[in-house]
Amino acid sequence: MNKLCRQVSIESPSLKDCVFNTVEVPQTPLNGARIKVVYAGACYQRQRTPSLSSTTSLSSEISDYTPQPTSPAHQGIRDAALFPGFEVAGIIDELGANVGISSDFRIGQRVILYPFEDLPAGYAEYIVVPELKYLIVVPDELKLSVAAMLPTGALLAMNTILEASQAVTKLFEQNAPDYVCKILIVGTGGLALWAVRLAAHSFSIHDRNSRVKITMACLKDEGFKLANELDDIKVVQWSEDLYETQLIERTKDACDGEVDIVIDFGSTSRSLNRSLQCLQEGGVVFISKELAEHYIPKFWKKAGDKKQKIQAVANGSINQLKDLVQLVATNQIEPPPHHVYPLDQASEVVRKLCGSEIVGRAILKFHDIE
């Protein structure tokens, strides 16, 4: 008889509940591995793409999103809404029969998973990967709970900053040597907090700090407090109690005028419309690829009137994830704050996420190995 383990899926945010199931421990693929899940980011996912790191601004995003049918590969996702997983850190429980002794991986090794296609439905205490290429070893100096934040949210933020850096380079080439590029980062969740850290690092190593000015638009009070702890980052609060004209004027004042680039991780219709009005003619807004299908058709005409561009950004490559692991492990980038919760408290974690009660990231703990 096969061994059994727990599986958890998070219901629609409107229900604020979780479902725990008992499932069989999966068989290890011949060329892959079975991972004992230790930590998983409490994330949500839109439609069929891997979950994003989020977010203290969860409730505002939910109100603007209409769920779409899920693919057969993700049957465990209920309502295509909230779901823990895809940000996984654990240890190798078993290697496939075809994995030779010359492999770089071994049983008991700490790893994270790159979010490959057709991830298993649901989130169980054990997960399998078909090939070892989807695994990245976690250095001893990096806490496994921190590593669990990297595969999706932090990776998307990293890829977005790399895309934005290319836009910055073009602006420098097209303008005078003393031209200052202004960037607005929108959001208070894990994505935005990773982005400001990655942006500060990226531009400092390219000696661009004096020519790149970053402002963060926070959607919640706790994000405002966290963002204020970052050096050389201006902060403006987007209070939903104010009129749009007030928020736009406040943002332009904080940014010393219209900005060249917006990175919008708080993407709702309202925030994206506001971002475009803070963006100068010919500027670019970066949003995640999973949101682009919904928002680009809605805003292409408005953006086109000022020759602005809305650019979709994908999650990032496995090589970028390897680089990110090293950057965090060597303390070149400080991770945003996170809080670890036992798996049994998943329902309470969802309730707190929906109420924006968790500052930083929420991580679910499946096993105690540390």
Short mmCIF file of C-alpha atoms in Angstrom, two decimals:
data_model
loop_
_atom_site.label_atom_id
_atom_site.label_comp_id
_atom_site.label_asym_id
_atom_site.label_seq_id
_atom_site.Cartn_x
_atom_site.Cartn_y
_atom_site.Cartn_z
CA MET A 1 0.00 0.00 0.00
CA ASN A 2 1.36 3.41 -0.97
CA LYS A 3 2.15 5.94 1.74
CA LEU A 4 -0.20 8.89 2.16
CA CYS A 5 0.49 12.58 2.75
CA ARG A 6 -1.48 15.80 3.17
CA GLN A 7 -2.42 18.12 0.35
CA VAL A 8 -3.83 21.61 0.74
CA SER A 9 -5.61 23.92 -1.67
CA ILE A 10 -6.87 27.38 -0.88
CA GLU A 11 -10.42 28.24 -1.79
CA SER A 12 -11.62 31.36 -3.54
CA PRO A 13 -10.70 34.51 -1.58
CA SER A 14 -14.39 35.23 -1.06
CA LEU A 15 -14.61 31.99 0.94
CA LYS A 16 -11.35 32.56 2.80
CA ASP A 17 -10.95 28.88 3.48
CA CYS A 18 -8.69 25.95 2.71
CA VAL A 19 -9.30 22.34 1.82
CA PHE A 20 -7.04 19.60 3.18
CA ASN A 21 -6.95 16.25 1.42
CA THR A 22 -5.07 13.00 1.90
CA VAL A 23 -3.30 11.83 -1.24
CA GLU A 24 -0.76 9.20 -2.15
CA VAL A 25 2.90 10.09 -1.95
CA PRO A 26 3.84 10.47 -5.64
CA GLN A 27 6.12 8.00 -7.38
CA THR A 28 9.55 9.36 -8.25
CA PRO A 29 10.09 9.88 -12.02
CA LEU A 30 12.91 7.79 -13.50
CA ASN A 31 14.95 10.87 -14.49
CA GLY A 32 13.72 13.20 -11.79
CA ALA A 33 13.31 13.49 -8.04
CA ARG A 34 10.78 13.57 -5.27
CA ILE A 35 10.98 16.60 -3.00
CA LYS A 36 9.87 16.75 0.60
CA VAL A 37 8.30 20.20 0.81
CA VAL A 38 9.51 22.16 3.81
CA TYR A 39 8.31 25.68 2.94
CA ALA A 40 5.93 27.08 0.32
CA GLY A 41 4.97 30.68 -0.31
CA ALA A 42 1.32 31.38 0.45
CA CYS A 43 0.54 32.77 -2.97
CA TYR A 44 -2.34 33.25 -5.29
CA GLN A 45 -2.51 32.65 -8.97
CA ARG A 46 -4.47 34.18 -11.80
CA GLN A 47 -5.64 31.91 -14.60
CA ARG A 48 -3.06 29.27 -15.54
CA THR A 49 0.33 30.79 -14.82
CA PRO A 50 2.58 30.13 -11.80
CA SER A 51 1.67 32.03 -8.69
CA LEU A 52 2.97 35.46 -7.92
CA SER A 53 4.50 36.55 -4.67
CA SER A 54 2.05 38.65 -3.01
CA THR A 55 0.80 40.58 -1.37
CA THR A 56 -0.48 42.96 1.10
CA SER A 57 -2.60 44.51 -1.63
CA LEU A 58 -4.37 41.21 -2.22
CA SER A 59 -7.92 42.34 -1.54
CA SER A 60 -7.78 45.26 -3.98
CA GLU A 61 -6.49 43.00 -6.75
CA ILE A 62 -9.18 40.40 -6.13
CA SER A 63 -11.94 42.94 -6.65
CA ASP A 64 -10.66 43.77 -10.13
CA TYR A 65 -10.18 40.24 -11.38
CA THR A 66 -12.69 37.91 -12.99
CA PRO A 67 -11.58 34.28 -12.60
CA GLN A 68 -11.02 32.26 -15.75
CA PRO A 69 -11.31 28.49 -16.22
CA THR A 70 -8.23 26.54 -15.25
CA SER A 71 -6.37 24.06 -17.37
CA PRO A 72 -6.43 20.31 -16.62
CA ALA A 73 -2.84 20.67 -15.39
CA HIS A 74 -4.02 22.79 -12.51
CA GLN A 75 -7.20 21.07 -11.36
CA GLY A 76 -6.28 21.67 -7.74
CA ILE A 77 -6.64 25.40 -8.16
CA ARG A 78 -10.06 26.40 -7.01
CA ASP A 79 -11.55 29.40 -8.79
CA ALA A 80 -8.11 30.16 -10.25
CA ALA A 81 -7.70 32.35 -7.22
CA LEU A 82 -5.67 31.64 -4.12
CA PHE A 83 -3.31 28.74 -3.92
CA PRO A 84 -0.17 27.93 -1.94
CA GLY A 85 2.74 26.74 -3.93
CA PHE A 86 5.01 27.18 -6.89
CA GLU A 87 7.36 28.89 -4.46
CA VAL A 88 8.76 25.71 -2.97
CA ALA A 89 11.81 24.97 -0.88
CA GLY A 90 12.52 21.51 0.48
CA ILE A 91 14.89 18.58 0.51
CA ILE A 92 15.42 15.77 -1.98
CA ASP A 93 13.57 12.75 -0.61
CA GLU A 94 14.35 10.34 -3.43
CA LEU A 95 16.16 10.36 -6.78
CA GLY A 96 14.89 8.56 -9.88
CA ALA A 97 16.21 5.14 -10.82
CA ASN A 98 17.94 6.52 -13.91
CA VAL A 99 19.82 9.23 -12.01
CA GLY A 100 23.47 8.20 -11.93
CA ILE A 101 25.93 8.55 -9.06
CA SER A 102 27.71 11.26 -11.06
CA SER A 103 24.71 13.57 -10.62
CA ASP A 104 25.26 16.86 -8.79
CA PHE A 105 22.24 16.09 -6.60
CA ARG A 106 21.95 13.81 -3.58
CA ILE A 107 19.26 12.71 -1.13
CA GLY A 108 18.80 15.19 1.71
CA GLN A 109 20.06 18.14 -0.33
CA ARG A 110 18.24 21.46 0.16
CA VAL A 111 16.69 22.71 -3.08
CA ILE A 112 14.13 25.07 -4.60
CA LEU A 113 12.01 24.36 -7.66
CA TYR A 114 11.96 26.39 -10.83
CA PRO A 115 8.25 26.74 -11.78
CA PHE A 116 8.14 24.39 -14.75
CA GLU A 117 5.13 23.72 -16.98
CA ASP A 118 2.44 21.32 -15.73
CA LEU A 119 3.24 21.57 -12.07
CA PRO A 120 1.11 19.07 -10.11
CA ALA A 121 -2.39 20.09 -9.12
CA GLY A 122 -2.73 20.95 -5.48
CA TYR A 123 0.05 21.31 -2.94
CA ALA A 124 1.11 18.26 -1.03
CA GLU A 125 3.84 17.48 1.46
CA TYR A 126 5.73 15.83 -1.40
CA ILE A 127 6.13 16.98 -4.98
CA VAL A 128 7.96 15.42 -7.92
CA VAL A 129 9.94 16.99 -10.73
CA PRO A 130 10.33 15.11 -14.02
CA GLU A 131 13.92 16.27 -14.58
CA LEU A 132 16.69 17.46 -12.28
CA LYS A 133 17.23 20.57 -14.38
CA TYR A 134 14.30 22.15 -12.54
CA LEU A 135 16.12 21.99 -9.19
CA ILE A 136 18.52 24.56 -7.77
CA VAL A 137 20.67 23.80 -4.74
CA VAL A 138 20.22 26.18 -1.80
CA PRO A 139 23.58 27.27 -0.28
CA ASP A 140 24.08 26.54 3.42
CA GLU A 141 24.19 30.24 4.25
CA LEU A 142 20.70 30.87 2.83
CA LYS A 143 17.71 30.12 5.07
CA LEU A 144 15.32 27.72 3.41
CA SER A 145 12.31 29.90 4.31
CA VAL A 146 13.94 32.81 2.46
CA ALA A 147 14.77 30.57 -0.50
CA ALA A 148 11.07 29.71 -0.76
CA MET A 149 10.34 33.31 -1.75
CA LEU A 150 12.61 33.27 -4.79
CA PRO A 151 11.17 31.03 -7.55
CA THR A 152 8.25 33.18 -8.69
CA GLY A 153 7.76 36.58 -7.08
CA ALA A 154 11.38 37.52 -6.63
CA LEU A 155 12.25 36.03 -10.02
CA LEU A 156 9.51 38.01 -11.77
CA ALA A 157 10.72 41.16 -10.03
CA MET A 158 14.28 40.42 -11.15
CA ASN A 159 13.28 39.88 -14.78
CA THR A 160 11.22 43.06 -14.71
CA ILE A 161 14.18 45.08 -13.43
CA LEU A 162 16.38 43.59 -16.16
CA GLU A 163 13.79 44.61 -18.77
CA ALA A 164 13.56 48.07 -17.24
CA SER A 165 17.36 48.36 -17.27
CA GLN A 166 17.32 47.94 -21.04
CA ALA A 167 14.83 50.79 -21.30
CA VAL A 168 17.06 52.90 -19.06
CA THR A 169 20.05 52.22 -21.32
CA LYS A 170 18.10 53.40 -24.37
CA LEU A 171 17.07 56.59 -22.58
CA PHE A 172 20.69 57.34 -21.69
CA GLU A 173 21.73 56.77 -25.29
CA GLN A 174 19.01 59.08 -26.61
CA ASN A 175 19.50 61.95 -24.15
CA ALA A 176 22.19 64.22 -22.77
CA PRO A 177 24.90 62.79 -20.46
CA ASP A 178 23.29 64.38 -17.41
CA TYR A 179 19.81 63.00 -18.15
CA VAL A 180 18.07 61.59 -15.05
CA CYS A 181 15.76 58.62 -15.56
CA LYS A 182 12.73 58.52 -13.25
CA ILE A 183 11.15 55.18 -12.31
CA LEU A 184 7.91 54.62 -10.41
CA ILE A 185 7.35 51.21 -8.76
CA VAL A 186 3.74 50.54 -7.77
CA GLY A 187 2.71 48.08 -5.07
CA THR A 188 3.32 47.04 -1.48
CA GLY A 189 3.53 43.27 -1.76
CA GLY A 190 6.48 40.97 -2.21
CA LEU A 191 6.85 41.83 -5.88
CA ALA A 192 7.30 45.54 -5.32
CA LEU A 193 9.52 45.08 -2.27
CA TRP A 194 11.78 42.73 -4.21
CA ALA A 195 11.78 45.12 -7.17
CA VAL A 196 13.03 48.15 -5.24
CA ARG A 197 15.84 46.08 -3.72
CA LEU A 198 16.82 44.60 -7.06
CA ALA A 199 16.63 47.99 -8.78
CA ALA A 200 18.87 49.61 -6.18
CA HIS A 201 21.39 46.80 -6.60
CA SER A 202 21.23 46.75 -10.40
CA PHE A 203 21.76 50.46 -10.89
CA SER A 204 24.45 50.72 -8.21
CA ILE A 205 26.66 48.08 -9.85
CA HIS A 206 26.32 49.92 -13.15
CA ASP A 207 27.25 53.26 -11.54
CA ARG A 208 23.88 54.71 -12.48
CA ASN A 209 22.61 55.59 -9.03
CA SER A 210 22.95 59.34 -9.53
CA ARG A 211 21.15 59.16 -12.87
CA VAL A 212 18.25 56.91 -11.83
CA LYS A 213 15.67 58.14 -9.34
CA ILE A 214 13.24 55.59 -7.92
CA THR A 215 9.91 56.35 -6.29
CA MET A 216 7.64 53.75 -4.74
CA ALA A 217 3.86 54.17 -4.72
CA CYS A 218 2.51 52.24 -1.75
CA LEU A 219 -1.03 50.93 -1.66
CA LYS A 220 -1.18 50.18 2.06
CA ASP A 221 0.09 51.80 5.24
CA GLU A 222 2.40 48.91 6.14
CA GLY A 223 4.01 49.10 2.71
CA PHE A 224 4.65 52.77 3.28
CA LYS A 225 6.50 51.97 6.49
CA LEU A 226 8.56 49.21 4.86
CA ALA A 227 9.46 51.29 1.83
CA ASN A 228 10.64 54.13 4.07
CA GLU A 229 13.29 51.80 5.45
CA LEU A 230 15.01 51.68 2.05
CA ASP A 231 17.77 54.16 1.32
CA ASP A 232 17.47 56.64 -1.55
CA ILE A 233 13.90 55.55 -2.37
CA LYS A 234 11.17 58.18 -2.35
CA VAL A 235 7.75 57.04 -1.20
CA VAL A 236 4.27 58.25 -2.06
CA GLN A 237 1.13 56.75 -0.60
CA TRP A 238 -1.79 55.94 -2.87
CA SER A 239 -4.68 56.26 -0.47
CA GLU A 240 -7.91 55.06 -2.03
CA ASP A 241 -9.74 57.72 -0.03
CA LEU A 242 -8.37 60.50 -2.24
CA TYR A 243 -9.59 61.62 -5.66
CA GLU A 244 -7.61 60.51 -8.68
CA THR A 245 -6.49 64.04 -9.49
CA GLN A 246 -5.07 64.37 -5.97
CA LEU A 247 -3.19 61.08 -6.20
CA ILE A 248 -1.77 61.90 -9.61
CA GLU A 249 -0.66 65.34 -8.47
CA ARG A 250 0.86 63.88 -5.29
CA THR A 251 2.77 61.29 -7.32
CA LYS A 252 4.13 63.78 -9.84
CA ASP A 253 5.29 66.00 -7.00
CA ALA A 254 7.12 63.08 -5.36
CA CYS A 255 8.71 62.11 -8.68
CA ASP A 256 9.60 65.69 -9.70
CA GLY A 257 7.30 65.47 -12.69
CA GLU A 258 6.18 62.69 -15.01
CA VAL A 259 8.26 59.51 -14.98
CA ASP A 260 9.99 57.61 -17.77
CA ILE A 261 9.17 54.11 -16.56
CA VAL A 262 6.45 52.58 -14.39
CA ILE A 263 6.67 49.09 -12.93
CA ASP A 264 3.11 48.32 -11.85
CA PHE A 265 2.77 45.33 -9.52
CA GLY A 266 -0.48 46.61 -8.04
CA SER A 267 -2.20 46.30 -11.38
CA THR A 268 -5.89 47.00 -11.17
CA SER A 269 -7.76 49.10 -13.68
CA ARG A 270 -7.52 52.03 -11.33
CA SER A 271 -3.81 51.74 -10.58
CA LEU A 272 -2.86 51.19 -14.23
CA ASN A 273 -4.92 54.17 -15.34
CA ARG A 274 -3.19 56.25 -12.68
CA SER A 275 0.22 54.95 -13.71
CA LEU A 276 -0.35 56.00 -17.33
CA GLN A 277 -1.28 59.51 -16.21
CA CYS A 278 1.98 59.75 -14.25
CA LEU A 279 3.98 58.56 -17.26
CA GLN A 280 5.45 60.95 -19.77
CA GLU A 281 4.84 60.75 -23.51
CA GLY A 282 6.74 57.81 -25.00
CA GLY A 283 7.20 56.15 -21.63
CA VAL A 284 6.72 52.48 -20.80
CA VAL A 285 4.72 50.60 -18.16
CA PHE A 286 5.87 47.10 -17.22
CA ILE A 287 3.23 44.66 -15.96
CA SER A 288 3.34 40.91 -15.45
CA LYS A 289 2.59 38.73 -18.46
CA GLU A 290 -0.35 37.07 -16.74
CA LEU A 291 -2.08 40.44 -16.35
CA ALA A 292 -1.27 41.69 -19.84
CA GLU A 293 -3.97 39.72 -21.63
CA HIS A 294 -6.59 41.36 -19.44
CA TYR A 295 -5.27 44.93 -19.34
CA ILE A 296 -3.48 45.69 -22.61
CA PRO A 297 -6.66 45.53 -24.75
CA LYS A 298 -8.37 47.70 -22.18
CA PHE A 299 -5.71 50.44 -22.16
CA TRP A 300 -3.97 50.25 -25.55
CA LYS A 301 -5.83 53.24 -26.97
CA LYS A 302 -5.24 55.43 -23.91
CA ALA A 303 -1.54 54.53 -23.97
CA GLY A 304 -1.33 55.05 -27.72
CA ASP A 305 -2.63 58.61 -27.47
CA LYS A 306 0.63 59.56 -25.72
CA LYS A 307 2.79 57.03 -27.57
CA GLN A 308 3.16 55.09 -24.35
CA LYS A 309 3.84 51.37 -24.24
CA ILE A 310 2.49 48.69 -21.92
CA GLN A 311 5.03 45.87 -21.87
CA ALA A 312 4.41 42.39 -20.50
CA VAL A 313 7.14 40.66 -18.51
CA ALA A 314 7.39 36.89 -18.03
CA ASN A 315 8.56 35.16 -14.88
CA GLY A 316 12.24 34.80 -15.78
CA SER A 317 14.66 32.01 -16.63
CA ILE A 318 16.20 29.30 -14.49
CA ASN A 319 19.63 30.92 -14.96
CA GLN A 320 18.25 34.16 -13.57
CA LEU A 321 16.92 32.21 -10.60
CA LYS A 322 20.38 30.74 -10.00
CA ASP A 323 21.87 34.25 -10.07
CA LEU A 324 19.18 35.45 -7.67
CA VAL A 325 19.95 32.66 -5.21
CA GLN A 326 23.59 33.74 -5.13
CA LEU A 327 22.75 37.43 -4.74
CA VAL A 328 20.57 36.73 -1.71
CA ALA A 329 22.88 34.07 -0.24
CA THR A 330 25.86 36.46 -0.35
CA ASN A 331 23.85 39.31 1.20
CA GLN A 332 24.12 41.50 -1.89
CA ILE A 333 20.33 41.80 -1.77
CA GLU A 334 18.38 41.81 1.47
CA PRO A 335 15.07 39.93 1.19
CA PRO A 336 11.81 41.56 2.25
CA PRO A 337 10.42 40.54 5.63
CA HIS A 338 8.55 37.25 5.81
CA HIS A 339 6.56 35.31 8.39
CA VAL A 340 6.42 31.53 8.71
CA TYR A 341 3.16 29.77 9.63
CA PRO A 342 2.46 26.07 10.26
CA LEU A 343 0.51 24.37 7.49
CA ASP A 344 -2.39 23.80 9.88
CA GLN A 345 -2.86 27.59 10.02
CA ALA A 346 -3.29 27.95 6.26
CA SER A 347 -6.92 29.07 6.59
CA GLU A 348 -5.93 31.77 9.07
CA VAL A 349 -3.11 32.89 6.79
CA VAL A 350 -5.56 33.28 3.91
CA ARG A 351 -7.89 35.30 6.11
CA LYS A 352 -5.04 37.60 7.10
CA LEU A 353 -3.84 37.96 3.51
CA CYS A 354 -7.32 38.93 2.37
CA GLY A 355 -7.46 41.50 5.14
CA SER A 356 -3.96 42.84 4.43
CA GLU A 357 -2.91 41.91 7.96
CA ILE A 358 0.45 40.34 7.07
CA VAL A 359 3.40 42.66 6.53
CA GLY A 360 5.72 41.21 3.91
CA ARG A 361 5.45 37.59 2.76
CA ALA A 362 3.62 34.66 4.31
CA ILE A 363 5.34 31.28 4.16
CA LEU A 364 3.65 27.97 4.99
CA LYS A 365 5.75 25.39 6.81
CA PHE A 366 5.13 21.76 5.84
CA HIS A 367 7.91 19.94 7.72
CA ASP A 368 10.30 20.83 10.52
CA ILE A 369 13.86 19.99 9.49
CA GLU A 370 15.77 23.04 10.75
#
